XYZ file of N, CA and C in Angstrom:
489
model
N 124.054 100.000 130.684
C 123.518 98.855 129.988
C 122.131 99.168 129.447
N 121.864 98.700 128.249
C 120.574 98.937 127.604
C 119.554 97.949 128.139
N 118.424 98.469 128.587
C 117.341 97.648 129.122
C 116.163 97.719 128.147
N 115.639 96.563 127.750
C 114.428 96.496 126.931
C 113.320 95.995 127.838
N 112.215 96.710 127.864
C 111.103 96.351 128.741
C 109.792 96.833 128.131
N 108.694 96.327 128.678
C 107.382 96.804 128.251
C 107.232 98.280 128.612
N 106.606 99.017 127.733
C 106.334 100.427 127.999
C 105.252 100.551 129.065
N 105.367 101.593 129.860
C 104.331 101.946 130.836
C 103.896 103.382 130.544
N 102.753 103.738 131.070
C 102.204 105.061 130.765
C 103.174 106.185 131.132
N 103.976 105.986 132.167
C 104.952 106.995 132.562
C 106.042 107.237 131.527
N 106.177 106.324 130.550
C 107.154 106.499 129.469
C 106.662 107.436 128.377
N 105.370 107.751 128.391
C 104.792 108.516 127.281
C 105.459 109.868 127.015
N 105.823 110.662 128.015
C 106.482 111.931 127.682
C 107.776 111.733 126.871
N 108.591 110.754 127.238
C 109.832 110.497 126.491
C 109.526 109.961 125.105
N 108.545 109.060 125.018
C 108.160 108.514 123.714
C 107.579 109.607 122.823
N 106.812 110.501 123.424
C 106.233 111.621 122.682
C 107.328 112.519 122.118
N 108.352 112.794 122.894
C 109.459 113.635 122.410
C 110.160 112.978 121.226
N 110.391 111.670 121.302
C 111.025 110.944 120.190
C 110.128 111.001 118.965
N 108.842 110.738 119.155
C 107.903 110.742 118.033
C 107.774 112.133 117.415
N 107.628 113.144 118.257
C 107.461 114.498 117.719
C 108.701 114.988 116.990
N 109.876 114.530 117.393
C 111.076 114.849 116.611
C 110.903 114.315 115.193
N 110.421 113.079 115.074
C 110.203 112.487 113.752
C 109.139 113.257 112.970
N 108.072 113.650 113.651
C 107.007 114.424 112.982
C 107.577 115.704 112.386
N 108.382 116.409 113.155
C 108.870 117.724 112.750
C 110.080 117.693 111.816
N 110.828 116.588 111.797
C 112.100 116.584 111.076
C 112.277 115.475 110.046
N 111.453 114.454 110.097
C 111.652 113.284 109.240
C 110.373 112.934 108.486
N 110.507 112.072 107.497
C 109.330 111.545 106.817
C 109.011 110.126 107.293
N 109.589 109.735 108.416
C 109.336 108.405 108.985
C 107.880 108.249 109.422
N 107.203 109.343 109.670
C 105.772 109.350 109.958
C 105.123 110.402 109.075
N 103.891 110.168 108.704
C 103.186 111.146 107.884
C 102.292 112.056 108.714
N 102.407 112.006 110.033
C 101.766 113.047 110.831
C 102.432 114.362 110.449
N 101.647 115.414 110.350
C 102.169 116.719 109.934
C 102.300 117.700 111.094
N 101.591 117.439 112.173
C 101.624 118.297 113.353
C 102.083 117.472 114.546
N 102.861 118.068 115.439
C 103.266 117.336 116.641
C 102.047 116.820 117.401
N 102.196 115.670 117.994
C 101.130 115.065 118.780
C 101.132 115.666 120.189
N 99.991 115.595 120.829
C 99.891 116.001 122.228
C 100.006 114.749 123.101
N 100.245 114.954 124.367
C 100.304 113.824 125.286
C 98.962 113.090 125.307
N 97.879 113.825 125.240
C 96.546 113.194 125.236
C 96.378 112.298 124.004
N 96.851 112.747 122.843
C 96.762 111.920 121.630
C 97.593 110.646 121.774
N 98.760 110.765 122.368
C 99.606 109.584 122.534
C 99.049 108.643 123.596
N 98.323 109.172 124.551
C 97.659 108.301 125.518
C 96.608 107.436 124.832
N 95.855 108.015 123.911
C 94.870 107.243 123.136
C 95.592 106.149 122.352
N 96.687 106.514 121.685
C 97.497 105.539 120.928
C 97.980 104.427 121.862
N 98.507 104.797 123.014
C 99.048 103.839 123.979
C 97.984 102.822 124.393
N 96.779 103.287 124.645
C 95.716 102.418 125.144
C 95.108 101.541 124.055
N 95.466 101.760 122.805
C 95.053 100.853 121.729
C 95.924 99.601 121.711
N 96.999 99.643 122.439
C 97.917 98.512 122.531
C 97.601 97.708 123.784
N 98.261 96.598 123.930
C 98.034 95.757 125.104
C 98.788 94.460 124.939
N 98.296 93.417 125.564
C 98.985 92.130 125.527
C 99.229 91.648 124.099
N 98.236 91.777 123.252
C 98.328 91.274 121.874
C 99.144 92.216 120.978
N 99.200 93.467 121.331
C 99.917 94.478 120.547
C 100.823 95.284 121.477
N 101.966 94.697 121.842
C 102.841 95.330 122.837
C 103.600 96.545 122.308
N 103.966 97.371 123.250
C 104.916 98.463 123.024
C 106.077 98.184 123.967
N 107.284 98.197 123.416
C 108.465 98.018 124.255
C 109.347 99.255 124.126
N 110.136 99.506 125.149
C 111.048 100.650 125.128
C 112.475 100.183 125.366
N 113.391 100.973 124.854
C 114.814 100.821 125.169
C 115.140 101.923 126.160
N 115.690 101.514 127.291
C 116.029 102.454 128.355
C 117.527 102.375 128.617
N 118.151 103.534 128.711
C 119.579 103.602 129.022
C 119.773 104.632 130.122
N 120.381 104.194 131.205
C 120.627 105.051 132.367
C 119.360 105.778 132.812
N 118.249 105.029 132.835
C 116.983 105.564 133.311
C 116.212 106.401 132.318
N 116.707 106.518 131.091
C 116.059 107.362 130.085
C 115.597 106.518 128.901
N 114.345 106.715 128.468
C 113.826 106.029 127.283
C 114.467 106.665 126.055
N 115.147 105.823 125.254
C 115.864 106.324 124.077
C 115.341 105.739 122.770
N 114.297 104.927 122.856
C 113.685 104.364 121.660
C 112.520 103.485 122.058
N 111.668 103.200 121.078
C 110.548 102.303 121.343
C 110.117 101.622 120.061
N 109.399 100.533 120.246
C 108.947 99.714 119.135
C 107.571 99.164 119.504
N 106.695 99.031 118.514
C 105.356 98.530 118.810
C 104.860 97.601 117.713
N 103.941 96.753 118.113
C 103.153 95.957 117.178
C 101.735 96.509 117.254
N 101.163 96.770 116.095
C 99.827 97.369 116.039
C 98.907 96.537 115.155
N 97.620 96.779 115.300
C 96.635 96.138 114.438
C 96.964 96.501 112.996
N 97.050 95.488 112.147
C 97.330 95.742 110.731
C 96.059 96.195 110.012
N 95.015 95.461 110.152
C 93.691 95.801 109.626
C 92.658 95.271 110.611
N 91.490 95.843 110.619
C 90.469 95.496 111.603
C 89.764 94.162 111.336
N 89.698 93.713 110.109
C 88.927 92.511 109.790
C 89.548 91.273 110.447
N 88.714 90.347 110.911
C 89.201 89.198 111.684
C 90.228 88.323 110.957
N 90.156 88.226 109.657
C 91.099 87.366 108.926
C 92.535 87.881 109.025
N 92.725 89.129 109.436
C 94.060 89.721 109.583
C 94.649 89.547 110.989
N 93.980 88.828 111.863
C 94.409 88.799 113.271
C 95.781 88.183 113.500
N 96.312 87.433 112.560
C 97.654 86.848 112.707
C 98.719 87.696 112.010
N 98.318 88.880 111.554
C 99.231 89.833 110.920
C 99.281 91.079 111.788
N 100.460 91.659 111.911
C 100.621 92.859 112.726
C 101.566 93.832 112.029
N 101.469 95.089 112.381
C 102.342 96.106 111.796
C 103.341 96.586 112.838
N 104.587 96.631 112.444
C 105.677 97.031 113.322
C 106.054 98.484 113.073
N 106.298 99.207 114.152
C 106.824 100.574 114.082
C 107.984 100.682 115.058
N 108.990 101.457 114.678
C 110.151 101.626 115.541
C 110.660 103.057 115.430
N 110.940 103.672 116.565
C 111.439 105.044 116.610
C 112.587 105.107 117.617
N 113.653 105.777 117.220
C 114.848 105.899 118.040
C 115.143 107.390 118.243
N 115.551 107.771 119.433
C 115.942 109.167 119.689
C 117.045 109.561 118.720
N 117.003 110.792 118.205
C 117.961 111.191 117.166
C 119.425 111.088 117.581
N 119.716 111.247 118.851
C 121.106 111.163 119.297
C 121.560 109.725 119.567
N 120.692 108.758 119.283
C 121.014 107.346 119.535
C 121.197 106.545 118.250
N 121.127 107.194 117.123
C 121.282 106.517 115.835
C 122.667 105.877 115.736
N 122.691 104.651 115.212
C 123.958 103.968 115.006
C 124.541 103.315 116.248
N 123.762 103.219 117.319
C 124.266 102.650 118.579
C 123.629 101.295 118.901
N 123.061 100.644 117.903
C 122.440 99.318 118.039
C 121.142 99.306 118.838
N 120.570 100.457 119.112
C 119.301 100.505 119.832
C 118.208 99.867 118.982
N 118.166 100.215 117.705
C 117.167 99.650 116.799
C 117.308 98.146 116.669
N 118.529 97.669 116.558
C 118.773 96.229 116.449
C 118.265 95.495 117.689
N 118.547 96.044 118.849
C 118.125 95.403 120.094
C 116.605 95.413 120.230
N 115.976 96.539 119.910
C 114.516 96.610 119.953
C 113.896 95.640 118.955
N 114.429 95.613 117.732
C 113.875 94.749 116.687
C 113.965 93.283 117.103
N 115.091 92.883 117.630
C 115.267 91.507 118.075
C 114.224 91.151 119.137
N 114.002 92.041 120.070
C 113.042 91.796 121.155
C 111.610 91.734 120.651
N 111.238 92.638 119.767
C 109.844 92.661 119.310
C 109.557 91.472 118.403
N 110.539 91.019 117.633
C 110.319 89.856 116.778
C 110.168 88.586 117.614
N 110.914 88.497 118.697
C 110.738 87.354 119.602
C 109.348 87.403 120.231
N 108.911 88.583 120.564
C 107.560 88.745 121.132
C 106.510 88.335 120.111
N 106.714 88.675 118.853
C 105.772 88.286 117.794
C 105.687 86.765 117.682
N 106.832 86.105 117.808
C 106.832 84.627 117.801
C 105.999 84.091 118.962
N 106.222 84.632 120.137
C 105.492 84.175 121.325
C 103.991 84.406 121.184
N 103.622 85.485 120.512
C 102.211 85.813 120.312
C 101.597 85.055 119.130
N 102.425 84.241 118.478
C 102.007 83.394 117.362
C 101.461 84.174 116.173
N 102.121 85.305 115.884
C 101.802 85.995 114.638
C 102.354 85.196 113.471
N 101.774 85.394 112.313
C 102.226 84.724 111.093
C 103.055 85.668 110.225
N 102.638 86.928 110.166
C 103.273 87.907 109.290
C 103.404 89.246 110.005
N 104.547 89.892 109.797
C 104.744 91.260 110.298
C 105.006 92.149 109.093
N 104.360 93.287 109.078
C 104.477 94.249 107.982
C 105.031 95.562 108.528
N 105.917 96.184 107.762
C 106.420 97.523 108.092
C 106.334 98.396 106.860
N 105.831 99.604 107.026
C 105.842 100.597 105.951
C 107.032 101.523 106.155
N 107.892 101.614 105.145
C 109.098 102.437 105.248
C 109.091 103.443 104.111
N 109.225 104.700 104.450
C 109.225 105.753 103.439
C 110.462 105.618 102.558
N 110.264 105.770 101.271
C 111.368 105.697 100.316
C 112.504 106.615 100.727
N 113.729 106.104 100.661
C 114.902 106.894 101.021
C 115.368 106.693 102.458
N 114.583 105.976 103.267
C 114.990 105.732 104.652
C 115.870 104.483 104.677
N 117.095 104.651 104.198
C 118.010 103.522 104.044
C 118.351 102.850 105.367
N 118.449 103.610 106.442
C 118.777 103.018 107.740
C 117.687 102.041 108.176
N 116.435 102.409 107.987
C 115.335 101.530 108.362
C 115.296 100.297 107.465
N 115.535 100.494 106.179
C 115.570 99.352 105.250
C 116.663 98.373 105.676
N 117.855 98.889 105.966
C 118.968 98.019 106.385
C 118.625 97.268 107.665
N 118.002 97.950 108.619
C 117.622 97.305 109.866
C 116.640 96.163 109.591
N 115.620 96.428 108.804
C 114.627 95.401 108.506
C 115.246 94.237 107.729
N 116.057 94.545 106.736
C 116.677 93.480 105.937
C 117.626 92.633 106.784
N 118.270 93.245 107.751
C 119.158 92.521 108.663
C 118.417 91.380 109.372
N 117.126 91.575 109.607
C 116.316 90.577 110.294
C 115.502 89.700 109.341
N 115.741 89.842 108.047
C 115.081 88.969 107.082
C 113.805 89.507 106.468
N 113.466 90.771 106.727
C 112.312 91.368 106.055
C 112.629 91.491 104.567
N 111.622 91.290 103.738
C 111.796 91.447 102.290
C 110.776 92.449 101.765
N 111.153 93.106 100.682
C 110.261 94.077 100.052
C 109.072 93.355 99.439
N 107.877 93.738 99.860
C 106.654 93.122 99.341
C 106.027 93.989 98.248
N 106.351 95.279 98.239
C 105.788 96.176 97.237
C 105.874 97.615 97.702
N 105.475 98.520 96.818
C 105.494 99.927 97.219
C 104.312 100.666 96.624
N 103.886 101.656 97.386
C 102.872 102.594 96.914
C 103.601 103.873 96.563
N 103.389 104.352 95.355
C 104.092 105.543 94.896
C 103.329 106.808 95.267
N 104.088 107.789 95.757
C 103.580 109.135 96.023
C 102.267 109.130 96.803
N 102.275 108.462 97.957
C 101.059 108.393 98.776
C 101.069 109.359 99.960
N 102.222 109.930 100.277
C 102.304 110.879 101.384
C 102.945 112.174 100.922
N 102.331 113.296 101.273
C 102.872 114.607 100.911
C 103.323 115.309 102.180
N 104.641 115.482 102.311
C 105.204 116.106 103.500
C 106.446 116.884 103.118
N 106.656 118.001 103.763
C 107.798 118.877 103.509
C 107.860 119.282 102.035
N 106.685 119.486 101.434
C 106.611 119.980 100.057
C 106.916 118.962 98.980
N 106.957 117.674 99.348
C 107.281 116.629 98.367
C 106.368 115.418 98.550
N 106.193 114.692 97.462
C 105.503 113.407 97.514
C 106.491 112.325 97.914
N 106.008 111.370 98.697
C 106.869 110.282 99.171
C 106.207 108.932 98.910
N 107.040 107.967 98.523
C 106.605 106.583 98.354
C 106.672 105.878 99.708
N 105.887 104.826 99.845
C 105.991 103.959 101.014
C 106.267 102.545 100.512
N 107.355 101.979 101.002
C 107.768 100.617 100.656
C 107.314 99.710 101.795
N 106.652 98.631 101.439
C 106.160 97.707 102.458
C 107.077 96.491 102.528
N 107.578 96.262 103.721
C 108.440 95.122 103.996
C 107.668 94.117 104.843
N 107.977 92.848 104.623
C 107.222 91.780 105.278
C 108.191 90.746 105.843
N 107.838 90.232 106.999
C 108.608 89.166 107.635
C 107.655 88.058 108.052
N 107.965 86.867 107.602
C 107.138 85.709 107.945
C 107.705 85.095 109.223
N 106.899 85.044 110.248
C 107.341 84.511 111.536
C 107.527 83.005 111.394
N 108.634 82.514 111.885
C 108.920 81.081 111.791
C 108.958 80.458 113.159
């Protein structure tokens, strides 16, 4: 059975492996070098009650995670948050993303956010479908803002208004 729960520091090695797979193989992140555990610890500690990280655990193993992060530092943005979601490569198509997304959106409601924003690299159809399934709409795109794997990539921004 799939368990969704708050991330704890002990989850970082599994989360790091999922993230570094994306760094090395996908354009889902624009990091160009694998992260270290120390770097992910800094990232982890930027989160907390207001900006949770949740994990999907199956048979004792973390197979995906999702987070809400500060969208911008200025105080007027405090009711807006940015969503990120990463799934282990061998778990694609198994509803892990759907379950994580459902949980994090409910958490956003409880935290009384007004708007959630996600940046999705052009061509990531699976992520677009997941976001659209939950009512995210395309708000706009920045063309050729990330250079990775020898190519320029667009970033499409999707937005969900919390109701």
